[in-house]
Coordinates of C-alpha atoms in Angstrom, one line a residue:
M1 CA -22.6 -6.2 -103.8
T2 CA -22.6 -3.4 -106.7
E3 CA -24.9 -1.2 -104.8
K4 CA -23.3 -0.7 -101.7
W5 CA -19.9 -0.5 -103.3
Q6 CA -21.5 2.2 -105.6
A7 CA -22.9 4.2 -102.7
R8 CA -21.7 7.7 -102.0
R9 CA -21.1 9.1 -98.6
S10 CA -23.6 12.2 -99.3
D11 CA -26.3 9.7 -100.5
A12 CA -27.1 12.4 -103.2
P13 CA -28.6 11.0 -106.4
D14 CA -26.8 11.2 -109.7
N15 CA -29.7 12.9 -111.6
R16 CA -28.2 15.5 -114.2
P17 CA -30.4 15.4 -117.2
R18 CA -29.2 12.7 -119.9
D19 CA -26.1 11.7 -117.8
H20 CA -25.6 8.2 -118.7
R21 CA -22.1 7.8 -117.3
T22 CA -21.0 5.0 -114.9
P23 CA -20.2 5.7 -111.4
W24 CA -16.8 4.9 -112.0
Q25 CA -16.8 7.8 -115.2
R26 CA -18.0 10.3 -112.7
D27 CA -15.2 9.5 -109.9
R28 CA -12.6 9.9 -112.7
A29 CA -13.8 13.0 -114.0
R30 CA -14.0 14.5 -110.3
V31 CA -10.6 13.4 -109.9
L32 CA -9.6 14.7 -113.3
H33 CA -11.2 18.3 -112.9
S34 CA -9.8 18.8 -109.3
A35 CA -7.5 21.7 -108.2
A36 CA -6.0 18.8 -106.3
F37 CA -4.8 17.1 -109.7
R38 CA -3.8 20.1 -111.3
R39 CA -1.3 21.0 -108.7
L40 CA 0.5 17.7 -109.2
Q41 CA 1.8 19.5 -112.4
S42 CA 4.1 21.7 -110.0
K43 CA 5.1 18.7 -107.1
T44 CA 8.4 17.0 -107.1
Q45 CA 8.6 13.2 -108.3
I46 CA 12.4 13.0 -107.6
L47 CA 14.1 16.0 -109.1
G48 CA 12.9 19.5 -108.1
I49 CA 10.7 21.6 -110.1
G50 CA 12.7 23.7 -112.3
Q51 CA 15.9 21.6 -112.2
N52 CA 15.1 20.4 -115.7
D53 CA 12.2 20.4 -118.1
F54 CA 12.1 16.7 -119.1
Y55 CA 11.7 14.9 -116.1
R56 CA 8.3 13.6 -114.6
T57 CA 6.5 15.5 -112.0
R58 CA 3.7 13.9 -109.9
L59 CA 1.2 14.6 -112.7
T60 CA 2.7 12.9 -115.2
H61 CA 4.0 10.1 -112.9
S62 CA 0.1 9.7 -112.3
L63 CA -0.9 9.7 -116.1
E64 CA 1.6 7.1 -116.7
A65 CA 0.4 5.2 -113.5
A66 CA -3.1 5.5 -115.0
Q67 CA -2.0 4.0 -118.5
I68 CA -0.1 1.0 -116.7
G69 CA -3.2 0.4 -114.3
T70 CA -5.5 -0.3 -117.0
G71 CA -2.9 -2.3 -118.7
L72 CA -2.7 -4.7 -115.6
V73 CA -6.5 -4.6 -115.7
N74 CA -6.6 -5.8 -119.1
Q75 CA -4.1 -8.4 -118.6
L76 CA -6.2 -9.7 -115.5
R77 CA -9.4 -10.2 -117.8
L78 CA -7.4 -12.2 -120.1
N79 CA -5.9 -14.5 -117.4
C80 CA -8.2 -14.6 -114.5
P81 CA -10.6 -17.5 -114.0
P82 CA -14.4 -16.5 -115.6
A83 CA -16.0 -16.5 -112.1
L84 CA -13.6 -13.7 -111.3
Q85 CA -14.2 -11.5 -114.4
G86 CA -17.0 -9.3 -112.6
L87 CA -14.8 -8.6 -109.8
L88 CA -12.3 -6.9 -111.8
P89 CA -12.3 -3.1 -111.7
D90 CA -13.7 -1.2 -114.4
D91 CA -10.9 0.8 -116.6
S92 CA -12.7 4.3 -115.4
L93 CA -12.3 3.1 -111.9
M94 CA -8.6 2.1 -112.1
E95 CA -7.8 5.3 -114.0
A96 CA -9.7 7.2 -111.1
L97 CA -7.3 5.3 -108.5
C98 CA -4.1 5.9 -110.2
L99 CA -4.8 9.6 -111.1
A100 CA -5.6 10.2 -107.7
H101 CA -3.2 8.0 -105.6
D102 CA -0.7 10.9 -105.1
L103 CA -3.2 14.2 -104.5
G104 CA -2.4 14.0 -100.9
H105 CA 1.7 14.2 -101.2
P106 CA 2.9 17.7 -100.3
P107 CA 5.6 19.9 -102.0
F108 CA 9.1 18.7 -102.3
G109 CA 8.2 14.9 -102.3
H110 CA 8.8 12.6 -99.3
G111 CA 11.1 15.1 -97.9
G112 CA 8.3 17.4 -97.7
E113 CA 6.2 14.6 -96.1
T114 CA 8.7 14.1 -93.4
A115 CA 9.0 17.7 -92.3
L116 CA 5.4 17.9 -92.1
N117 CA 5.0 14.7 -90.1
F118 CA 7.6 16.2 -87.7
K119 CA 5.5 19.1 -87.2
M120 CA 2.3 17.3 -86.8
L121 CA 3.7 14.5 -84.6
P122 CA 2.0 16.0 -81.3
Y123 CA -1.3 16.2 -83.4
G124 CA -1.9 13.2 -85.3
G125 CA 1.0 13.0 -87.9
F126 CA 1.1 13.5 -91.5
E127 CA 1.3 10.8 -94.2
G128 CA 0.7 11.5 -97.8
N129 CA -1.7 8.7 -98.3
G130 CA -3.7 9.7 -95.7
Q131 CA -3.9 12.9 -96.9
T132 CA -5.1 11.4 -100.3
L133 CA -8.2 10.4 -98.2
R134 CA -8.7 13.4 -96.5
I135 CA -8.6 15.4 -99.7
V136 CA -11.2 13.4 -101.9
A137 CA -13.3 12.8 -99.0
K138 CA -13.3 16.0 -97.1
L139 CA -11.3 18.9 -98.6
E140 CA -11.4 19.2 -102.2
P141 CA -14.6 21.3 -102.8
Y142 CA -17.0 19.4 -105.1
T143 CA -19.3 19.1 -102.3
E144 CA -19.8 21.2 -99.0
F145 CA -18.8 18.6 -96.8
H146 CA -17.8 15.3 -98.4
G147 CA -14.7 16.4 -100.8
M148 CA -15.3 14.9 -104.2
D149 CA -17.7 12.6 -102.8
L150 CA -16.4 9.6 -104.6
T151 CA -18.0 6.1 -104.4
R152 CA -17.3 3.6 -101.6
R153 CA -15.3 1.4 -103.9
T154 CA -13.3 4.2 -105.2
L155 CA -12.1 5.2 -101.6
L156 CA -11.7 1.7 -100.6
G157 CA -9.2 1.4 -103.5
L158 CA -7.4 4.6 -102.6
L159 CA -6.7 3.0 -98.9
K160 CA -3.3 1.5 -99.6
Y161 CA -3.1 1.4 -95.5
P162 CA -6.5 0.7 -94.1
V163 CA -5.8 1.4 -90.5
L164 CA -5.6 4.5 -88.2
Q165 CA -2.6 6.1 -87.2
P166 CA -1.4 4.7 -83.8
E167 CA -1.1 6.9 -80.8
I168 CA 2.2 8.5 -81.6
P169 CA 5.1 8.7 -78.5
L170 CA 6.4 11.9 -78.2
L171 CA 10.1 11.2 -78.4
P172 CA 12.1 13.5 -76.3
G173 CA 15.4 15.3 -77.0
V174 CA 14.5 16.9 -80.4
D175 CA 12.5 20.3 -80.8
N176 CA 13.3 21.3 -84.4
P177 CA 16.1 19.0 -85.7
L178 CA 17.8 20.2 -88.8
S179 CA 17.9 16.6 -90.0
L180 CA 14.8 14.8 -90.4
A181 CA 16.1 11.4 -91.5
D182 CA 14.6 9.4 -88.5
W183 CA 11.0 11.1 -88.4
K184 CA 9.5 9.2 -91.8
P185 CA 5.6 9.0 -91.2
A186 CA 3.7 6.1 -90.1
K187 CA 1.8 4.8 -92.8
A188 CA -2.1 5.2 -91.9
I189 CA -5.2 7.2 -91.9
F190 CA -5.5 10.0 -89.5
A191 CA -7.5 9.6 -86.5
A192 CA -9.5 12.8 -87.4
D193 CA -10.7 10.9 -90.5
S194 CA -11.8 7.9 -88.8
D195 CA -15.5 8.4 -89.6
I196 CA -14.3 8.5 -93.3
L197 CA -12.6 5.0 -92.8
D198 CA -15.6 3.7 -90.7
W199 CA -18.0 4.6 -93.8
V200 CA -15.8 3.1 -96.4
L201 CA -15.4 -0.4 -94.4
A202 CA -19.1 -0.6 -93.3
P203 CA -20.1 -3.2 -95.5
L204 CA -17.4 -5.4 -94.1
S205 CA -18.2 -8.0 -91.7
A206 CA -16.8 -7.7 -88.2
A207 CA -14.5 -10.7 -88.9
D208 CA -13.5 -9.5 -92.3
R209 CA -12.8 -6.0 -91.1
Q210 CA -10.8 -7.7 -88.2
S211 CA -8.7 -9.6 -90.7
F212 CA -8.4 -6.6 -93.1
Q213 CA -7.0 -4.2 -90.8
Q214 CA -4.3 -6.7 -89.1
V215 CA -1.0 -4.8 -88.7
Q216 CA 2.5 -5.7 -88.1
Q217 CA 4.6 -4.0 -85.3
L218 CA 7.6 -2.6 -87.0
T219 CA 10.8 -3.5 -84.9
Q220 CA 13.1 -0.5 -84.0
S221 CA 10.5 1.7 -84.5
P222 CA 7.4 3.2 -82.7
W223 CA 5.2 2.5 -85.8
Q224 CA 3.0 -0.2 -87.3
K225 CA 2.9 -1.4 -90.9
S226 CA -0.8 -2.8 -92.4
C227 CA -0.6 -6.0 -93.9
H228 CA -3.5 -5.9 -96.3
K229 CA -5.2 -3.9 -99.1
S230 CA -8.0 -4.3 -101.2
L231 CA -8.0 -5.7 -104.8
D232 CA -8.2 -2.5 -106.7
A233 CA -5.5 -0.9 -104.3
S234 CA -3.6 -3.7 -104.9
I235 CA -3.3 -3.2 -108.8
M236 CA -3.1 0.6 -108.5
E237 CA 0.0 0.1 -106.1
L238 CA 1.4 -2.3 -108.7
A239 CA 1.1 0.5 -111.4
D240 CA 2.7 2.9 -109.1
D241 CA 5.6 0.8 -108.5
I242 CA 6.0 0.1 -112.1
A243 CA 5.7 3.8 -113.1
Y244 CA 8.2 4.4 -110.4
G245 CA 10.6 1.7 -111.0
V246 CA 10.9 1.9 -114.9
H247 CA 9.8 5.2 -115.8
D248 CA 11.8 7.1 -113.3
L249 CA 14.5 5.0 -114.1
E250 CA 14.0 6.4 -117.7
D251 CA 14.5 10.0 -116.4
A252 CA 17.7 8.9 -114.3
I253 CA 19.6 7.7 -117.6
V254 CA 18.6 10.7 -119.6
L255 CA 19.6 13.2 -117.5
G256 CA 22.8 11.5 -116.8
N257 CA 22.1 10.6 -113.1
L258 CA 22.7 6.8 -113.8
R259 CA 25.6 5.4 -115.8
Y260 CA 26.1 1.9 -117.2
Q261 CA 28.3 1.0 -114.6
Q262 CA 26.4 1.9 -111.8
W263 CA 23.4 -0.3 -113.5
Q264 CA 26.1 -3.2 -113.7
D265 CA 27.6 -2.8 -110.5
F266 CA 24.1 -2.6 -108.3
T267 CA 22.1 -5.3 -110.4
A268 CA 24.7 -8.0 -110.9
T269 CA 24.3 -9.7 -107.5
P270 CA 20.2 -9.5 -107.2
F271 CA 19.8 -10.3 -111.2
A272 CA 22.2 -13.3 -110.9
Q273 CA 19.4 -14.8 -108.8
L274 CA 17.3 -15.1 -111.8
E275 CA 17.0 -18.1 -114.5
Q276 CA 19.5 -17.4 -117.4
T277 CA 16.7 -16.6 -119.8
Y278 CA 15.9 -13.6 -117.5
Q279 CA 19.6 -12.7 -117.3
R280 CA 20.1 -12.6 -121.2
Q281 CA 16.9 -10.4 -121.7
L282 CA 18.2 -8.0 -119.1
A283 CA 21.5 -7.7 -120.5
E284 CA 19.9 -7.1 -123.8
L285 CA 17.6 -4.5 -122.1
A286 CA 20.5 -2.6 -120.6
T287 CA 22.6 -2.3 -123.7
K288 CA 19.4 -0.6 -125.2
L289 CA 18.7 1.4 -122.0
F290 CA 21.9 3.2 -122.1
S291 CA 22.1 3.5 -125.7
P292 CA 22.6 7.1 -127.3
K293 CA 19.8 6.2 -129.6
H294 CA 16.4 7.3 -128.2
H295 CA 14.5 5.0 -129.8
L296 CA 16.1 2.1 -128.6
R297 CA 15.8 3.2 -125.1
K298 CA 12.0 3.9 -125.4
D299 CA 11.9 0.2 -126.9
A300 CA 13.7 -1.1 -124.0
I301 CA 11.4 0.7 -121.7
G302 CA 8.4 -0.4 -123.2
S303 CA 9.6 -4.0 -123.4
L304 CA 10.5 -3.8 -119.7
V305 CA 6.8 -2.4 -118.9
N306 CA 5.3 -5.3 -121.0
Q307 CA 7.1 -8.1 -119.1
L308 CA 6.0 -6.7 -116.0
I309 CA 2.4 -6.2 -116.8
T310 CA 2.0 -9.3 -118.5
S311 CA 3.1 -11.5 -115.6
V312 CA 0.3 -10.1 -113.3
S313 CA -2.2 -12.6 -111.8
L314 CA -5.0 -12.9 -108.8
Y315 CA -4.5 -14.9 -105.7
Q316 CA -6.2 -15.0 -102.6
S317 CA -4.7 -12.5 -99.9
L318 CA -7.2 -13.4 -97.3
P319 CA -8.8 -16.5 -98.2
T320 CA -10.9 -16.9 -95.1
C321 CA -13.0 -13.4 -95.7
E322 CA -16.2 -13.1 -97.3
E323 CA -15.9 -10.1 -99.1
P324 CA -14.2 -10.6 -102.5
L325 CA -13.0 -7.3 -103.2
I326 CA -10.8 -7.9 -100.1
R327 CA -10.2 -11.5 -100.4
Y328 CA -8.4 -11.3 -103.7
N329 CA -5.3 -9.3 -104.6
A330 CA -3.0 -9.1 -107.5
R331 CA 0.6 -9.5 -107.8
L332 CA 3.5 -9.9 -110.3
A333 CA 5.4 -13.2 -110.9
D334 CA 8.2 -13.9 -108.7
A335 CA 10.8 -13.1 -111.2
E336 CA 9.3 -10.0 -112.3
Q337 CA 8.5 -8.9 -109.1
H338 CA 12.2 -9.5 -108.2
M339 CA 13.1 -7.4 -111.1
L340 CA 11.0 -4.5 -110.3
Q341 CA 12.2 -4.2 -106.6
T342 CA 15.6 -4.2 -107.9
L343 CA 14.9 -1.3 -110.0
K344 CA 13.3 0.3 -107.3
N345 CA 16.2 0.2 -105.2
L346 CA 18.5 1.3 -108.1
V347 CA 16.7 4.6 -108.4
Y348 CA 16.7 4.9 -104.8
R349 CA 20.4 4.1 -104.0
C350 CA 21.9 5.6 -107.1
V351 CA 19.3 8.5 -107.7
I352 CA 17.3 9.4 -104.8
Q353 CA 20.6 9.3 -102.6
L354 CA 22.8 11.5 -104.6
P355 CA 24.1 14.2 -102.5
E356 CA 23.0 16.9 -104.8
I357 CA 19.4 15.8 -104.6
Q358 CA 19.4 15.2 -100.7
Q359 CA 20.9 18.6 -100.2
S360 CA 18.1 19.9 -102.2
R361 CA 15.7 18.0 -99.9
F362 CA 17.5 19.1 -96.9
R363 CA 16.9 23.1 -97.9
C364 CA 13.6 22.3 -98.9
Q365 CA 12.5 20.5 -95.7
N366 CA 13.7 23.3 -93.5
M367 CA 11.8 25.5 -95.6
L368 CA 8.5 23.7 -94.7
L369 CA 9.2 23.7 -91.1
K370 CA 9.8 27.4 -91.1
L371 CA 6.7 27.9 -92.9
F372 CA 4.8 25.7 -90.5
D373 CA 6.1 27.8 -87.6
A374 CA 5.1 31.1 -89.2
F375 CA 1.6 29.9 -89.8
S376 CA 1.3 28.4 -86.5
S377 CA 2.8 31.5 -84.7
D378 CA 0.2 33.9 -86.2
P379 CA -2.4 32.0 -88.5
Q380 CA -4.9 34.9 -88.1
R381 CA -2.7 37.3 -89.9
L382 CA -0.7 34.9 -92.2
L383 CA -3.3 32.4 -93.4
P384 CA -5.3 33.2 -96.3
L385 CA -9.0 34.1 -95.3
N386 CA -10.5 30.9 -96.5
T387 CA -8.2 29.1 -94.5
Q388 CA -8.4 31.5 -91.5
A389 CA -12.1 30.6 -91.4
R390 CA -11.6 27.0 -91.5
W391 CA -9.0 27.6 -88.7
Q392 CA -11.3 29.5 -86.7
A393 CA -14.1 26.9 -86.9
A394 CA -11.8 24.0 -85.6
V395 CA -12.9 22.8 -82.4
D396 CA -9.6 22.4 -80.6
N397 CA -5.9 23.3 -81.2
T398 CA -5.2 19.6 -82.7
A399 CA -8.0 20.5 -85.4
K400 CA -6.4 23.9 -85.8
Q401 CA -3.0 22.4 -86.5
R402 CA -4.7 20.1 -89.1
V403 CA -5.8 23.2 -90.9
I404 CA -2.6 24.3 -91.3
C405 CA -0.9 21.1 -92.1
D406 CA -4.0 20.8 -95.2
Y407 CA -2.7 24.3 -96.3
L408 CA 0.7 23.6 -96.3
S409 CA 0.6 20.0 -98.0
G410 CA -1.5 21.6 -100.8
M411 CA 1.3 24.0 -101.8
T412 CA 3.2 23.2 -104.8
D413 CA 6.9 23.4 -104.7
D414 CA 6.9 26.7 -106.7
Y415 CA 4.2 28.2 -104.3
A416 CA 5.8 27.2 -101.3
E417 CA 9.3 28.8 -102.6
R418 CA 7.5 32.0 -103.3
M419 CA 6.0 32.0 -99.9
H420 CA 9.0 31.5 -98.1
Q421 CA 10.7 34.1 -100.1
T422 CA 7.6 36.4 -99.3
L423 CA 7.9 35.6 -95.4
F424 CA 11.6 35.5 -94.7
G425 CA 13.3 36.9 -98.0
N426 CA 15.6 34.4 -98.7

């Protein structure tokens, strides 16, 4: 099992003199030293870049997710059966996954993602996780043709949605909307990158692959949702969710975007479903979270993260599959998962949906729509020279539009703002 999952798509040997690193340490280094990773320091997590110098960016969020991810792996080592110890990811592999998981997110957070998806609907759509795979396996210039040329297991771990984009229907009646509320992306890999997906899943038997790629058709939507992910991806996603649900909550409290009464109003009903022991713990945590004393708040945050991490365990998500990397997943205990989901909902309802944040998202989305139109209208005059070369080499109009989307999605918030100012003067 080890050899096939440590393979790299280029099949190039790791033969630098006296380099004794593991494949996972090499993968982590390639992510950490990439331009795509550095750009995360100027990409929105929740609040827009420049609104405050305290809050988390995509980069600090990724660093925290990496720390939580290794904490989850270490906890699993303590409580999983001995027979499964060798299946767990190495710490360097988990760090690589968590550091890389947001590389494909465009400027301006999920608002920017929705704007680019709208523009790319006729050309295969856009979605941040699909763009992450595209960056690490094609675009980042560590190699000429294979991006960072990460190991197969690392690429498998980055596949939160290991299915291809469905054929996207061209819905009539909207050419260039001001509001993009109904244009959220389908969560899947782009059809243009099917060769990468096929290579990553090549070790799976036909039966395993069919099970692994099951989808659920969403109601009242043309989209589908993949049902499964690998063991490593399930741990990475838990780390991402904990970092979002807890640490972004901390930002909201410190910056005054979330008040104690809102916490009380929003969490009363869902927390009432938990046992009395949990309710008492959460009440004590809330008192500390909203304390004016910073050390009490940090203690509460640490206690909450610890409670979530220490509840993790393995289970068989696909018990009939032969490949253990897809047969097993990680999950939190029911009570802790309920707590985490409540915190995520709280951040979304009481912070992300604040009018001032949505007004900023509205403005930024429309900036990206205008930038896409500008570069699409005159790419050979406006695109940077290296991107022009890629655009000219693209085989058809769909591929050319994907090149423009790659360029825009790679922008930081600051760069997109400056480019909009350069082209439109406002």
